[in-house]
Coordinates of C-alpha atoms in Angstrom, one line a residue:
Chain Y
X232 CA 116.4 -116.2 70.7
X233 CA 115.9 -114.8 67.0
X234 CA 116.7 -117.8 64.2
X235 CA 119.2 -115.7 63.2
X236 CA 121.4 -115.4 65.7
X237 CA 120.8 -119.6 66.0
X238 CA 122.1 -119.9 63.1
X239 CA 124.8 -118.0 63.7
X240 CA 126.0 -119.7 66.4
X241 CA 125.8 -122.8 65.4
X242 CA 128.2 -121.9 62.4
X243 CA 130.2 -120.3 64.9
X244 CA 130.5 -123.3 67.1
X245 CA 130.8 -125.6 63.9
X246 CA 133.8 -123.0 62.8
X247 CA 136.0 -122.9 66.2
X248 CA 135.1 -127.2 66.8
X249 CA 136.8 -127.1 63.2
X250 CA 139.7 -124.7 63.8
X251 CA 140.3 -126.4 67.5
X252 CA 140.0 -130.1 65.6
X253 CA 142.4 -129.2 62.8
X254 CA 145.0 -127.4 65.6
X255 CA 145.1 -130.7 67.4
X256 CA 146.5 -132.9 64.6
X257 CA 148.7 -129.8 63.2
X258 CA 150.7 -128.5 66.3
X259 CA 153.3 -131.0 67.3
X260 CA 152.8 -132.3 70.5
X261 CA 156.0 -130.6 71.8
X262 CA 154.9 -127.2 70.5
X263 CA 155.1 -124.8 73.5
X264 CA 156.4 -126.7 76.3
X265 CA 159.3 -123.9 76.6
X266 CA 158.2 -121.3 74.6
X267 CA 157.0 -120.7 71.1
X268 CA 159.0 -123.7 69.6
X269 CA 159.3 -127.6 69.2
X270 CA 160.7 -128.4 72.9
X271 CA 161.9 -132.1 70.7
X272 CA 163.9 -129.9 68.7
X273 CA 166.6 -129.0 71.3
X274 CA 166.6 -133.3 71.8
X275 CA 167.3 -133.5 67.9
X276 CA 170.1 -130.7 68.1
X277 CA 171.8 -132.5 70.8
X278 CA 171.7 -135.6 69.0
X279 CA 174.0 -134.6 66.1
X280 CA 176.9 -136.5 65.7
X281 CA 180.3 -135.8 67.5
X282 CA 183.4 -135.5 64.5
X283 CA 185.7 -133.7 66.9
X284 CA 186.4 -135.8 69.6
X285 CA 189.1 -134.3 71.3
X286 CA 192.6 -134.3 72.3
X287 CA 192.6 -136.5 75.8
X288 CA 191.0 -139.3 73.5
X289 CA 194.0 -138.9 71.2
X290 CA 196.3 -139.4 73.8
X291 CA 194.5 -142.0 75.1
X292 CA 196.8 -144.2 72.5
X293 CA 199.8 -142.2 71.2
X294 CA 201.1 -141.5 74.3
X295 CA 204.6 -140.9 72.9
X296 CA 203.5 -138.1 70.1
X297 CA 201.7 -136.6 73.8
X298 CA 205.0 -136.5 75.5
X299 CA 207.0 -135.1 72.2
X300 CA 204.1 -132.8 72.2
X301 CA 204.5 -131.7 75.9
X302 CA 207.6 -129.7 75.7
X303 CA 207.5 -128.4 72.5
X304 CA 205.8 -124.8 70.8
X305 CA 203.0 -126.8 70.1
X306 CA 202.1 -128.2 73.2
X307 CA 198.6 -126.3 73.6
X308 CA 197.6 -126.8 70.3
X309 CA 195.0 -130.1 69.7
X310 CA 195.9 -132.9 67.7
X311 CA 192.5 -132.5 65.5
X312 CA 194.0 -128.3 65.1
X313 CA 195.8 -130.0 62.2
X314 CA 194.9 -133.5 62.0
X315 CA 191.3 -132.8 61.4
X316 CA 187.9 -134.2 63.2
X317 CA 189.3 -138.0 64.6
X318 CA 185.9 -139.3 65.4
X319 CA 185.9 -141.9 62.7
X320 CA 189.6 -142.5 63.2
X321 CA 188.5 -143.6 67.0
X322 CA 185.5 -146.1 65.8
X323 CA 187.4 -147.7 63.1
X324 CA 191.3 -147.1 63.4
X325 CA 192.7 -148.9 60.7
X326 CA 190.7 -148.0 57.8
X327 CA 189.9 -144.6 58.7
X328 CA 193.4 -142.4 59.1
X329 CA 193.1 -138.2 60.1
X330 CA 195.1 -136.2 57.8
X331 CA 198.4 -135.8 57.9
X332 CA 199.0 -132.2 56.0
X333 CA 202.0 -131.4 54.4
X334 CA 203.5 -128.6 52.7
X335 CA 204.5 -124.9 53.4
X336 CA 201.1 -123.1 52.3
X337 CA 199.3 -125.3 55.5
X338 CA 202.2 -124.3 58.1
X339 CA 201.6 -120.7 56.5
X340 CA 198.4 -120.4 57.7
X341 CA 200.0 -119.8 61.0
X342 CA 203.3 -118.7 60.0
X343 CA 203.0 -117.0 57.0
X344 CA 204.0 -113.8 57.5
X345 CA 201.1 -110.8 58.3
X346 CA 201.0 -107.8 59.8
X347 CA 197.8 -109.0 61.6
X348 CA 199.4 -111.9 63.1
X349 CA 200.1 -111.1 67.1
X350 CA 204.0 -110.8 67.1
X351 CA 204.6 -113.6 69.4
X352 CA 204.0 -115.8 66.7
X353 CA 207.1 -117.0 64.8
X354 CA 206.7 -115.9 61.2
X355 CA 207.9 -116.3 57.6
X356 CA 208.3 -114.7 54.4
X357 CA 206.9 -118.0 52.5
X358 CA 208.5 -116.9 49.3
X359 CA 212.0 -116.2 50.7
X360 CA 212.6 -118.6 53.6
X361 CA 214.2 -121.8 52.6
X362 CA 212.7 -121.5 49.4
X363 CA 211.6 -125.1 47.7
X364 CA 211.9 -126.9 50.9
X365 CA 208.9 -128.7 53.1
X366 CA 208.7 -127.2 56.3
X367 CA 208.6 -130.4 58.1
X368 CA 212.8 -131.6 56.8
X369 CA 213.9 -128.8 59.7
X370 CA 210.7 -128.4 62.1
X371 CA 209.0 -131.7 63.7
X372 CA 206.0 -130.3 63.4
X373 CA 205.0 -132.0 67.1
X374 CA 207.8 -130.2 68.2
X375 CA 209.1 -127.5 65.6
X376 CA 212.2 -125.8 67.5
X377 CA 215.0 -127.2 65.4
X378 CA 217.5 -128.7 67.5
Chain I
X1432 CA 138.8 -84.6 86.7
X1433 CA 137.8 -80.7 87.5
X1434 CA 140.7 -79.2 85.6
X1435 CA 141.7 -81.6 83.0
X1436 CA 144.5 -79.9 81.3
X1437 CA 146.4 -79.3 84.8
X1438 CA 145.9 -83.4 85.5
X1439 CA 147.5 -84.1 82.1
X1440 CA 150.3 -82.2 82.4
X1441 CA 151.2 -83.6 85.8
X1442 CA 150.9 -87.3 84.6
X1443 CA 152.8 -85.9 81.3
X1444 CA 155.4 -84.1 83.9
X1445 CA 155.2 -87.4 86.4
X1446 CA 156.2 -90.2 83.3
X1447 CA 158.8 -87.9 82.0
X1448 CA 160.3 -87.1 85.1
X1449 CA 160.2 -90.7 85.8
X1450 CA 161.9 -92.0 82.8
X1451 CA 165.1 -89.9 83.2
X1452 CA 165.6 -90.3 86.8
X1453 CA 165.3 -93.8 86.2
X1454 CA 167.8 -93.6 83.4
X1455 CA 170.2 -91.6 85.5
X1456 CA 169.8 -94.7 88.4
X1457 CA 170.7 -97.8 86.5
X1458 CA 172.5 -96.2 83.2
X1459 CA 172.0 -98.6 80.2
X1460 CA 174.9 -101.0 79.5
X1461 CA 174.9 -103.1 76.4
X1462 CA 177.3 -105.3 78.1
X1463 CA 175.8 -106.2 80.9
X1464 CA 172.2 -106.2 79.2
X1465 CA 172.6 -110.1 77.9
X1466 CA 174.4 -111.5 80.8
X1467 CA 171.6 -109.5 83.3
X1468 CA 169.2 -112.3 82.3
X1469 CA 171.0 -115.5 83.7
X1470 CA 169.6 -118.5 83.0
X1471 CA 166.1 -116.4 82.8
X1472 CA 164.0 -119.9 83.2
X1473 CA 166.0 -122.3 84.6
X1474 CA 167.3 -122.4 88.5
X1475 CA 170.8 -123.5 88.1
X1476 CA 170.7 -124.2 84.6
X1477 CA 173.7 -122.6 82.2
X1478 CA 173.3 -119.8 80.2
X1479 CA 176.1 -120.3 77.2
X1480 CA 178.5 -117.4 75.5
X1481 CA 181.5 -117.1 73.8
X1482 CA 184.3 -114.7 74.7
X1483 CA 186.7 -113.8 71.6
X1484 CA 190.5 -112.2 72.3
X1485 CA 191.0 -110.2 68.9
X1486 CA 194.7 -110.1 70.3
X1487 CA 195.3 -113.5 70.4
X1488 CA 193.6 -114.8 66.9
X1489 CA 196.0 -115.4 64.5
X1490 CA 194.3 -115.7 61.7
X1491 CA 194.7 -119.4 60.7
X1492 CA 191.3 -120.5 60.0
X1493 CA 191.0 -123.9 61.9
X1494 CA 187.8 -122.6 63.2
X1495 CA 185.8 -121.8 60.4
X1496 CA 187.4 -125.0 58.9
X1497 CA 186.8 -127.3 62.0
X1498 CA 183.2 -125.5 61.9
X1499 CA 182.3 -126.9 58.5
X1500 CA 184.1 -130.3 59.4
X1501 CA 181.7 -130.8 62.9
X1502 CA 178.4 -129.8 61.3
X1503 CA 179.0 -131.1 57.4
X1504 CA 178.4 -127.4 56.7
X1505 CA 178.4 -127.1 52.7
X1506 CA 182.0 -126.9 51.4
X1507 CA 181.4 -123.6 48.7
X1508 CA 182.9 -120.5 49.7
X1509 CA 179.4 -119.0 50.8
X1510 CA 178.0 -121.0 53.7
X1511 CA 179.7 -120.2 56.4
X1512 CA 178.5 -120.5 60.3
X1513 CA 181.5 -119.2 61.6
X1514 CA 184.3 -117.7 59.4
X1515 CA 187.4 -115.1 59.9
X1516 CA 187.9 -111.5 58.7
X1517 CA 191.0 -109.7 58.3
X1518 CA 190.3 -106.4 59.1
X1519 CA 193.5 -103.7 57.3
X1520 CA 193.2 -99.8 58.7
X1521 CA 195.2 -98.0 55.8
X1522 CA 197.7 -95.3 56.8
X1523 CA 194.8 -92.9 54.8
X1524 CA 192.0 -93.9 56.9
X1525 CA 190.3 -96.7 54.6
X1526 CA 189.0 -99.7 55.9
X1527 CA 189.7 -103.0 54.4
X1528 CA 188.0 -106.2 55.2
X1529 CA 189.2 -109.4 53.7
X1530 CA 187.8 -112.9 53.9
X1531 CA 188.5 -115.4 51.5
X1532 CA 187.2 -118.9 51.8
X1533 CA 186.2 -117.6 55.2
X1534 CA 190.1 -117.5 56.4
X1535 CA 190.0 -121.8 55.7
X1536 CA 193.0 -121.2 53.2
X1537 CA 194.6 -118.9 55.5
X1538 CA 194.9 -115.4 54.8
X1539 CA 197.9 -113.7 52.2
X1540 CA 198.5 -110.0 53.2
X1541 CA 197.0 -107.7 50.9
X1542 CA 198.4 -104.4 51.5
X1543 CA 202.0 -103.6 51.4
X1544 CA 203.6 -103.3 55.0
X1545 CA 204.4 -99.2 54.9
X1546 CA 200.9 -98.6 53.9
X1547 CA 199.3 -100.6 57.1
X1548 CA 198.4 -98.3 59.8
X1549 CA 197.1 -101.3 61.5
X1550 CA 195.2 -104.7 61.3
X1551 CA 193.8 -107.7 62.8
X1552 CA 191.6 -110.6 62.7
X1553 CA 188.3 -110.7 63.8
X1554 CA 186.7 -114.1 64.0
X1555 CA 182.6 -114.3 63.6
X1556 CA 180.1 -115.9 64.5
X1557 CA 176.4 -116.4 65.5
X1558 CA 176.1 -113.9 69.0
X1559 CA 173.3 -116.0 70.6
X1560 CA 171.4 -113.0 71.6
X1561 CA 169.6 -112.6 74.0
X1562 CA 166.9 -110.6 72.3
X1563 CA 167.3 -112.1 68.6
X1564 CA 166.0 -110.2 65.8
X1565 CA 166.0 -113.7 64.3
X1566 CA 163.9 -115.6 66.9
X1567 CA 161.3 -112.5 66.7
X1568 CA 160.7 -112.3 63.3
X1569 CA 160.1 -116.2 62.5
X1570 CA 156.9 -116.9 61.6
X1571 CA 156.3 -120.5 62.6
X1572 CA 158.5 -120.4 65.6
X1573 CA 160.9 -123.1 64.2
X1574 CA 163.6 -120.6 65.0
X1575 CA 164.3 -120.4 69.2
X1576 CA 166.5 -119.5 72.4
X1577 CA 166.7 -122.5 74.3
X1578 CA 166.8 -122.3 78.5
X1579 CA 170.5 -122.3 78.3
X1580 CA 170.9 -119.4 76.4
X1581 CA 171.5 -120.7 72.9
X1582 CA 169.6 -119.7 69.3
X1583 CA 168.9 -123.1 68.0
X1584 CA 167.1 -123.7 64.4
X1585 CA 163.8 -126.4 64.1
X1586 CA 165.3 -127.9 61.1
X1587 CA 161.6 -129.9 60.5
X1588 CA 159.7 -126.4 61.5
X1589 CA 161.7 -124.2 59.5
X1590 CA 159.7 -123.2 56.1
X1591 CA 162.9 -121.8 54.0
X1592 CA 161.2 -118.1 54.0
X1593 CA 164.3 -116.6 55.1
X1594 CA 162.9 -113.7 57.1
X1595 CA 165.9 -114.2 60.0
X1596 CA 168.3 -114.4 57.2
X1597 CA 167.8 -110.8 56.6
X1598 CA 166.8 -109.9 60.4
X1599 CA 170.1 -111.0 61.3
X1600 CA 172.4 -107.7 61.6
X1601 CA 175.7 -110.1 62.2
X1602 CA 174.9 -111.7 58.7
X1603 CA 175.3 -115.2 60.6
X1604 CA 172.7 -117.3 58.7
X1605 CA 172.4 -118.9 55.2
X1606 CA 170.5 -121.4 54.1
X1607 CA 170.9 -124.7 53.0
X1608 CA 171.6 -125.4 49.7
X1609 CA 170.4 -129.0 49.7
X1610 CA 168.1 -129.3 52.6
X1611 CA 166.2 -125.4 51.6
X1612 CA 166.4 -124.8 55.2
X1613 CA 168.2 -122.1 57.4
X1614 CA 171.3 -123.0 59.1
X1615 CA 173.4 -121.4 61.7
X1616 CA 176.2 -121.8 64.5
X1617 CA 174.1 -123.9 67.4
X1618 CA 177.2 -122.9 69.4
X1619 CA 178.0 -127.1 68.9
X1620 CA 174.6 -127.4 70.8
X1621 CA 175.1 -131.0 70.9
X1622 CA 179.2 -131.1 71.7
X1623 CA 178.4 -128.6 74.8
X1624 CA 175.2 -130.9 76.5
X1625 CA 177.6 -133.6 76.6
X1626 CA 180.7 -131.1 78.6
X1627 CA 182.9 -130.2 75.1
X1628 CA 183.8 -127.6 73.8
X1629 CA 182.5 -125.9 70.9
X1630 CA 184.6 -127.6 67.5
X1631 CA 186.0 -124.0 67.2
X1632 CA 187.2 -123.6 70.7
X1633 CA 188.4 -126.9 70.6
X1634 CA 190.7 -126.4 67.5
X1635 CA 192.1 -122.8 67.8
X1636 CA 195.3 -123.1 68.7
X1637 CA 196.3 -119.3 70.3
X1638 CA 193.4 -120.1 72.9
X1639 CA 191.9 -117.1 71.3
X1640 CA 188.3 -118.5 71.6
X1641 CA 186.9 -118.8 75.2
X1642 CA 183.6 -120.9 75.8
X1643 CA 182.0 -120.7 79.1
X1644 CA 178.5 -120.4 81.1
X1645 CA 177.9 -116.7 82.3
X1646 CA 175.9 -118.2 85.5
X1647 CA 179.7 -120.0 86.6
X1648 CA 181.0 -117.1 88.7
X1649 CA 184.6 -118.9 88.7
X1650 CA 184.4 -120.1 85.0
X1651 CA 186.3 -119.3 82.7
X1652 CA 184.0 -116.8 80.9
X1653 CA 183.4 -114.9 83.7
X1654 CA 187.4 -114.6 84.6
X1655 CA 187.8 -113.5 81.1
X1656 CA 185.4 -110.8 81.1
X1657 CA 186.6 -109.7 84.3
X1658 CA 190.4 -109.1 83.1
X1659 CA 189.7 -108.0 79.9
X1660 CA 187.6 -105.2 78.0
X1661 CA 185.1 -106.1 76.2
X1662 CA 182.7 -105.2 74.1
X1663 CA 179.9 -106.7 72.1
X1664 CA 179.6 -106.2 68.2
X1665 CA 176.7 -103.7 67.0
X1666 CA 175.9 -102.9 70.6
X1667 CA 173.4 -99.9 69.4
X1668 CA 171.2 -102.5 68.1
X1669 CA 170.3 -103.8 71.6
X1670 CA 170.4 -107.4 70.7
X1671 CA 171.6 -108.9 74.0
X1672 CA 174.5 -110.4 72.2
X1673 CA 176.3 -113.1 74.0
X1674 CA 179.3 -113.3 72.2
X1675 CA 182.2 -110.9 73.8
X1676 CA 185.2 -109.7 72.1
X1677 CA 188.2 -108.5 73.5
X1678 CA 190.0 -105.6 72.1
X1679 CA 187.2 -104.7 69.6
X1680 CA 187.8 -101.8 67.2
X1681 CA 185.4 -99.2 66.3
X1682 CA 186.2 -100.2 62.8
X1683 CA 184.4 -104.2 63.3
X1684 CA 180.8 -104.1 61.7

């Protein structure tokens, strides 16, 4: 074999030892597993915490609000819809209390009237209906058919 | 190889003929394309989508708010991983899309009622594609499908160079102001491994969002898209989108 080419290889070899040495310590040891990604990553996104935890935990305790609830407009709606995410409500009940939102523009959102809103939904003109008032002196918002 | 030019015009004859009577066979159908591949690497495993009835959203909000709430997306009107548009056809023919905040503060009609020739809400989010444009053009692989069909970001891989923020056609990803990495919808990766629902499905209160696994022939994805007709957004883009709405108009983008 010519010197040359000896020398050559022997960079060569010293080159890939470096480039396989270097790849060891910098591709995470989950790299690949799946596919061309961190296989620990889909462990980390599943480990994000849980705000919203869902209505059949809410009427775990207030039953009664559950029962209003049943046979009203409202009944498929979930508690957190309005209330907000009640995870930190359910760990710590008394110092941590969901929302409880008031005031015409929130019932708006759904009520306000809009020609893109599906016409099965009840809707106001915000400015002229009961002008001044909070929705909630007439409607219950748990169940808002005034009776 | 005696007469070349007669060979190549048979094999040029033979692949051409090929390609269209194999496009005549099995027409292409951008529906069907994503929901072809179930569960592509996993026996039995899921593979996630999203159905979304345009005639039932009503144009509240709560999802793009409860979105934000679930995964402490950033409050300012820009980051958004799932947000509402209010889409106004104008008796003239012009197009008007609205979304302000997103939809969180609910939405005030903009155009006077006898000008309306029609409109509706459209609700939007990441479509978990099948083939992302996203997932191919990240360079260090910190952006990924996972075996169950969802695009998931490597917050730790990710290098903030915001290549998939620009592949993106459905404009779903931002990135984080504080943490300099990108963020998206994970389709509440870590509410469905445990058997929720996604914080938007969870919250809409018109049932207008459906969540469901296309490989459950009786779920409630699958009954969806079998009494309804839907349609996928951008479906000329052949992304394998896995996100199905209802009553689309030509008008969406």
């Amino acid at each position: 074999m010519p010197p040359q080419i000896k020398r050559l290889a022997l960079l060569f070899t010293i080159f890939i030892g470096c480039f396989i040495l270097v790849r060891h310590f910098l591709v995470p040891k989950s790299f690949g597993k799946y596919g061309h990604y961190r296989a620990d990553s889909v462990e980390e996104n599943k480990s994000a915490a849980v705000n919203y935890a869902g209505a059949d935990v809410c009427t775990g305790c207030h039953e009664d609000i559950a029962k209003t609830k049943a046979d009203g407009k409202h009944a498929r709606i979930a508690c957190e819809t309005c209330h907000g995410p009640g995870g930190k409500h359910i760990e710590d009940p008394s110092s941590f209390k969901p929302n409880r939102p008031k005031g015409r523009q929130f019932c708006g959102m759904c009520h306000a009237k809009n020609a893109a809103r599906p016409k099965a939904i009840p809707q106001v003109d915000l400015e002229k209906h009961n002008e001044g008032m909070e929705c909630y002196l007439c409607h219950k918002a748990h169940s808002p058919k005034i009776r | 190889m005696k007469n070349p030019r007669r060979n190549f015009l048979k094999t040029i004859a033979t692949i051409t003929g090929g390609a269209i009577a194999a496009s005549v066979a099995e027409p292409f159908n951008a529906l069907l394309y994503a929901s072809s591949f179930p569960g592509k690497n996993v026996k039995g495993g899921s593979w996630y989508g999203m159905g979304i009835d345009i005639d039932k959203c009503i144009g509240c909000g709560r999802c793009a708010d409860a979105c934000k709430k679930e995964n402490n997306v950033p409050r300012e009107p820009f980051f958004f991983r799932s947000w509402v548009e209010q889409y106004t056809i104008k008796n003239d023919g012009e197009v008007k899309v609205e979304s302000p905040n997103g939809g969180i503060d609910g939405f005030k009609q903009s155009v006077p009622d006898e000008e309306v020739f029609k409109s509706f809400f459209v609700p939007k989010m990441c479509n978990h594609c099948y083939k992302s444009p996203c997932v191919q053009v990240c360079p260090v692989g910190a952006t990924f499908e996972t075996r169950d069909g969802v695009v998931l970001v490597d917050d730790k891989y990710c290098i903030g160079c915001r290549y998939c923020v620009q592949a993106c056609p459905y404009g779903c990803r931002y990135i984080h102001p504080q943490r300099k990495v990108v963020d998206k919808c994970t389709l509440c990766y870590h509410r469905i491994t445990k058997g929720m629902t996604p914080a938007c499905v969870e919250v809409c209160p018109n049932g207008a969002r459906i969540f469901g696994d296309l490989n459950d022939k009786n779920g409630a994805l699958i009954k969806f898209l079998k009494e309804h007709t839907c349609l996928v957004l951008r479906p000329h883009l052949n992304t394998g989108a896995k996100v199905y709405y209802n009553s689309l108009s030509t008008e969406v983008r």
